């Protein structure tokens, strides 16, 4: 999703490490899809702060709040956003008899025979396909139909994410 070199501060010595915790307060189906979208939204707003290396070789945050001249040479001159190259989006589908139901609610999930979760990136590349056990066989045509539905959803979610990100730009 991102180039790991972008997280490097000093080659071979220091790099940023990001932690992302997702807490579900209420779930009404397709929890993985919602969690992945939340993670992407959070990472798309992640800003890497301006830092410098002090005389002891330690990394310190650079602040211009005091109006004082910077004593250290900045490693990265200004705050910057993390660049996301390939953004994954997912869609969970229920396979029930000859029907496919996309984005099921919790009630629909409780009566399902089996489900399939397809994860594609913005270019349409398959990232993941998850089909847990269950009594229903996932035929190739059903998987292809789920992937086609996911392609449509990727376009919708990518547009939604772009609009949300541009609305939050300052």
mmCIF file of C-alpha atoms in Angstrom:
data_model
loop_
_atom_site.group_PDB
_atom_site.id
_atom_site.type_symbol
_atom_site.label_atom_id
_atom_site.label_comp_id
_atom_site.label_asym_id
_atom_site.label_seq_id
_atom_site.Cartn_x
_atom_site.Cartn_y
_atom_site.Cartn_z
ATOM 1 C CA UNK A 1 0.000 0.000 0.000
ATOM 2 C CA UNK A 2 2.879 2.334 0.671
ATOM 3 C CA UNK A 3 6.555 2.437 -0.148
ATOM 4 C CA UNK A 4 8.382 1.494 3.061
ATOM 5 C CA UNK A 5 11.258 3.806 2.094
ATOM 6 C CA UNK A 6 8.847 6.654 2.736
ATOM 7 C CA UNK A 7 8.894 5.709 6.429
ATOM 8 C CA UNK A 8 12.688 5.802 6.590
ATOM 9 C CA UNK A 9 14.208 8.674 8.565
ATOM 10 C CA UNK A 10 17.891 7.856 8.350
ATOM 11 C CA UNK A 11 18.770 5.009 6.017
ATOM 12 C CA UNK A 12 19.607 1.885 7.997
ATOM 13 C CA UNK A 13 19.249 3.657 11.356
ATOM 14 C CA UNK A 14 15.756 4.970 12.000
ATOM 15 C CA UNK A 15 12.288 4.655 10.537
ATOM 16 C CA UNK A 16 8.731 5.526 11.493
ATOM 17 C CA UNK A 17 6.549 2.767 12.822
ATOM 18 C CA UNK A 18 2.772 3.165 12.632
ATOM 19 C CA UNK A 19 0.241 1.374 14.791
ATOM 20 C CA UNK A 20 -3.414 1.235 13.861
ATOM 21 C CA UNK A 21 -6.018 -0.075 16.291
ATOM 22 C CA UNK A 22 -9.617 -0.495 15.198
ATOM 23 C CA UNK A 23 -12.340 -0.685 17.827
ATOM 24 C CA UNK A 24 -15.797 -1.787 16.774
ATOM 25 C CA UNK A 25 -18.516 -0.026 18.751
ATOM 26 C CA UNK A 26 -21.433 -1.502 16.831
ATOM 27 C CA UNK A 27 -21.514 -4.048 14.020
ATOM 28 C CA UNK A 28 -24.304 -4.704 11.568
ATOM 29 C CA UNK A 29 -22.588 -7.024 9.130
ATOM 30 C CA UNK A 30 -19.569 -7.031 6.805
ATOM 31 C CA UNK A 31 -17.311 -5.984 9.677
ATOM 32 C CA UNK A 32 -14.078 -6.657 7.769
ATOM 33 C CA UNK A 33 -15.186 -4.326 4.956
ATOM 34 C CA UNK A 34 -15.943 -1.516 7.397
ATOM 35 C CA UNK A 35 -12.699 -2.047 9.321
ATOM 36 C CA UNK A 36 -10.601 -1.992 6.134
ATOM 37 C CA UNK A 37 -12.292 1.210 4.923
ATOM 38 C CA UNK A 38 -11.699 2.812 8.339
ATOM 39 C CA UNK A 39 -8.025 1.825 8.243
ATOM 40 C CA UNK A 40 -7.609 3.279 4.737
ATOM 41 C CA UNK A 41 -9.320 6.518 5.799
ATOM 42 C CA UNK A 42 -7.034 6.807 8.827
ATOM 43 C CA UNK A 43 -3.865 6.117 6.828
ATOM 44 C CA UNK A 44 -4.892 8.592 4.126
ATOM 45 C CA UNK A 45 -4.864 11.331 6.788
ATOM 46 C CA UNK A 46 -1.606 10.259 8.415
ATOM 47 C CA UNK A 47 0.936 13.068 8.455
ATOM 48 C CA UNK A 48 4.620 12.455 9.004
ATOM 49 C CA UNK A 49 5.987 15.265 11.185
ATOM 50 C CA UNK A 50 9.087 17.317 10.505
ATOM 51 C CA UNK A 51 12.061 15.889 12.389
ATOM 52 C CA UNK A 52 15.773 16.526 12.780
ATOM 53 C CA UNK A 53 18.795 14.748 14.208
ATOM 54 C CA UNK A 54 20.445 16.367 17.231
ATOM 55 C CA UNK A 55 24.169 16.397 18.067
ATOM 56 C CA UNK A 56 23.855 13.069 19.913
ATOM 57 C CA UNK A 57 22.433 11.420 16.800
ATOM 58 C CA UNK A 58 18.925 11.178 18.265
ATOM 59 C CA UNK A 59 15.804 12.008 16.273
ATOM 60 C CA UNK A 60 13.849 15.019 17.582
ATOM 61 C CA UNK A 61 10.663 16.724 16.427
ATOM 62 C CA UNK A 62 11.172 20.136 14.826
ATOM 63 C CA UNK A 63 8.958 22.930 16.111
ATOM 64 C CA UNK A 64 8.702 26.517 14.868
ATOM 65 C CA UNK A 65 6.314 27.553 17.627
ATOM 66 C CA UNK A 66 8.952 29.485 19.628
ATOM 67 C CA UNK A 67 10.050 31.457 16.597
ATOM 68 C CA UNK A 68 13.632 30.437 17.381
ATOM 69 C CA UNK A 69 16.040 29.416 14.659
ATOM 70 C CA UNK A 70 16.359 25.671 14.213
ATOM 71 C CA UNK A 71 19.555 24.417 15.812
ATOM 72 C CA UNK A 72 19.434 21.067 14.063
ATOM 73 C CA UNK A 73 19.535 20.205 10.399
ATOM 74 C CA UNK A 74 16.105 18.806 9.456
ATOM 75 C CA UNK A 75 15.956 15.268 8.122
ATOM 76 C CA UNK A 76 12.631 16.050 6.464
ATOM 77 C CA UNK A 77 11.927 19.750 6.096
ATOM 78 C CA UNK A 78 8.149 19.813 6.578
ATOM 79 C CA UNK A 79 5.172 17.728 7.564
ATOM 80 C CA UNK A 80 3.997 15.509 4.761
ATOM 81 C CA UNK A 81 1.232 13.064 4.119
ATOM 82 C CA UNK A 82 1.944 9.391 3.703
ATOM 83 C CA UNK A 83 1.543 8.465 0.035
ATOM 84 C CA UNK A 84 -0.781 5.535 -0.527
ATOM 85 C CA UNK A 85 0.013 3.819 -3.820
ATOM 86 C CA UNK A 86 -2.364 0.902 -4.066
ATOM 87 C CA UNK A 87 -5.467 1.212 -1.908
ATOM 88 C CA UNK A 88 -7.336 -2.018 -1.103
ATOM 89 C CA UNK A 89 -11.125 -2.138 -0.826
ATOM 90 C CA UNK A 90 -13.220 -5.174 0.034
ATOM 91 C CA UNK A 91 -16.726 -6.468 -0.462
ATOM 92 C CA UNK A 92 -18.327 -9.355 1.379
ATOM 93 C CA UNK A 93 -20.971 -11.346 -0.487
ATOM 94 C CA UNK A 94 -23.319 -14.049 0.745
ATOM 95 C CA UNK A 95 -23.801 -17.076 -1.459
ATOM 96 C CA UNK A 96 -27.282 -18.496 -0.877
ATOM 97 C CA UNK A 97 -28.600 -21.106 -3.315
ATOM 98 C CA UNK A 98 -28.328 -19.382 -6.721
ATOM 99 C CA UNK A 99 -28.232 -15.862 -5.283
ATOM 100 C CA UNK A 100 -25.452 -13.459 -4.368
ATOM 101 C CA UNK A 101 -26.149 -10.791 -1.766
ATOM 102 C CA UNK A 102 -23.517 -8.048 -1.490
ATOM 103 C CA UNK A 103 -22.746 -6.200 1.746
ATOM 104 C CA UNK A 104 -24.933 -8.275 4.083
ATOM 105 C CA UNK A 105 -26.333 -7.057 7.395
ATOM 106 C CA UNK A 106 -25.722 -9.001 10.614
ATOM 107 C CA UNK A 107 -29.167 -10.575 10.349
ATOM 108 C CA UNK A 108 -28.475 -11.687 6.775
ATOM 109 C CA UNK A 109 -25.089 -13.075 7.831
ATOM 110 C CA UNK A 110 -26.749 -15.124 10.572
ATOM 111 C CA UNK A 111 -28.841 -17.118 8.048
ATOM 112 C CA UNK A 112 -26.240 -17.407 5.312
ATOM 113 C CA UNK A 113 -24.976 -20.649 3.904
ATOM 114 C CA UNK A 114 -21.529 -19.243 3.158
ATOM 115 C CA UNK A 115 -19.820 -15.993 2.298
ATOM 116 C CA UNK A 116 -16.963 -14.719 0.165
ATOM 117 C CA UNK A 117 -14.875 -11.600 0.780
ATOM 118 C CA UNK A 118 -13.023 -10.190 -2.233
ATOM 119 C CA UNK A 119 -10.336 -7.523 -1.803
ATOM 120 C CA UNK A 120 -9.204 -5.569 -4.871
ATOM 121 C CA UNK A 121 -6.937 -2.543 -5.151
ATOM 122 C CA UNK A 122 -7.818 0.615 -7.085
ATOM 123 C CA UNK A 123 -6.304 -0.812 -10.271
ATOM 124 C CA UNK A 124 -8.539 -3.885 -10.069
ATOM 125 C CA UNK A 125 -5.777 -6.282 -8.974
ATOM 126 C CA UNK A 126 -6.908 -9.125 -6.716
ATOM 127 C CA UNK A 127 -5.351 -8.702 -3.278
ATOM 128 C CA UNK A 128 -7.249 -11.334 -1.345
ATOM 129 C CA UNK A 129 -10.074 -13.828 -1.679
ATOM 130 C CA UNK A 130 -11.484 -15.291 1.518
ATOM 131 C CA UNK A 131 -14.067 -18.044 1.577
ATOM 132 C CA UNK A 132 -14.355 -19.887 4.858
ATOM 133 C CA UNK A 133 -15.782 -23.366 5.008
ATOM 134 C CA UNK A 134 -19.470 -23.913 4.614
ATOM 135 C CA UNK A 135 -21.940 -26.158 2.884
ATOM 136 C CA UNK A 136 -22.076 -24.143 -0.341
ATOM 137 C CA UNK A 137 -19.440 -24.654 -2.997
ATOM 138 C CA UNK A 138 -18.186 -21.420 -4.476
ATOM 139 C CA UNK A 139 -18.320 -22.008 -8.204
ATOM 140 C CA UNK A 140 -16.003 -20.056 -10.472
ATOM 141 C CA UNK A 141 -18.933 -18.112 -11.914
ATOM 142 C CA UNK A 142 -20.076 -17.057 -8.419
ATOM 143 C CA UNK A 143 -16.544 -15.910 -7.514
ATOM 144 C CA UNK A 144 -16.304 -13.974 -10.784
ATOM 145 C CA UNK A 145 -19.656 -12.313 -10.081
ATOM 146 C CA UNK A 146 -18.461 -11.349 -6.589
ATOM 147 C CA UNK A 147 -15.258 -9.904 -8.089
ATOM 148 C CA UNK A 148 -17.321 -7.896 -10.623
ATOM 149 C CA UNK A 149 -19.464 -6.509 -7.788
ATOM 150 C CA UNK A 150 -16.272 -5.657 -5.896
ATOM 151 C CA UNK A 151 -14.901 -3.753 -8.928
ATOM 152 C CA UNK A 152 -18.028 -1.582 -8.890
ATOM 153 C CA UNK A 153 -17.705 -1.073 -5.139
ATOM 154 C CA UNK A 154 -14.018 -0.115 -5.464
ATOM 155 C CA UNK A 155 -14.957 2.733 -7.815
ATOM 156 C CA UNK A 156 -17.709 3.938 -5.467
ATOM 157 C CA UNK A 157 -15.549 3.763 -2.339
ATOM 158 C CA UNK A 158 -12.538 5.367 -4.024
ATOM 159 C CA UNK A 159 -14.705 8.329 -5.143
ATOM 160 C CA UNK A 160 -16.202 8.543 -1.662
ATOM 161 C CA UNK A 161 -12.748 8.503 -0.055
ATOM 162 C CA UNK A 162 -11.432 11.159 -2.480
ATOM 163 C CA UNK A 163 -14.380 13.457 -1.697
ATOM 164 C CA UNK A 164 -13.967 12.942 2.049
ATOM 165 C CA UNK A 165 -10.220 13.609 1.855
ATOM 166 C CA UNK A 166 -10.637 16.777 -0.230
ATOM 167 C CA UNK A 167 -13.327 18.048 2.162
ATOM 168 C CA UNK A 168 -10.886 17.640 5.069
ATOM 169 C CA UNK A 169 -7.978 19.398 3.343
ATOM 170 C CA UNK A 170 -7.120 22.671 5.020
#
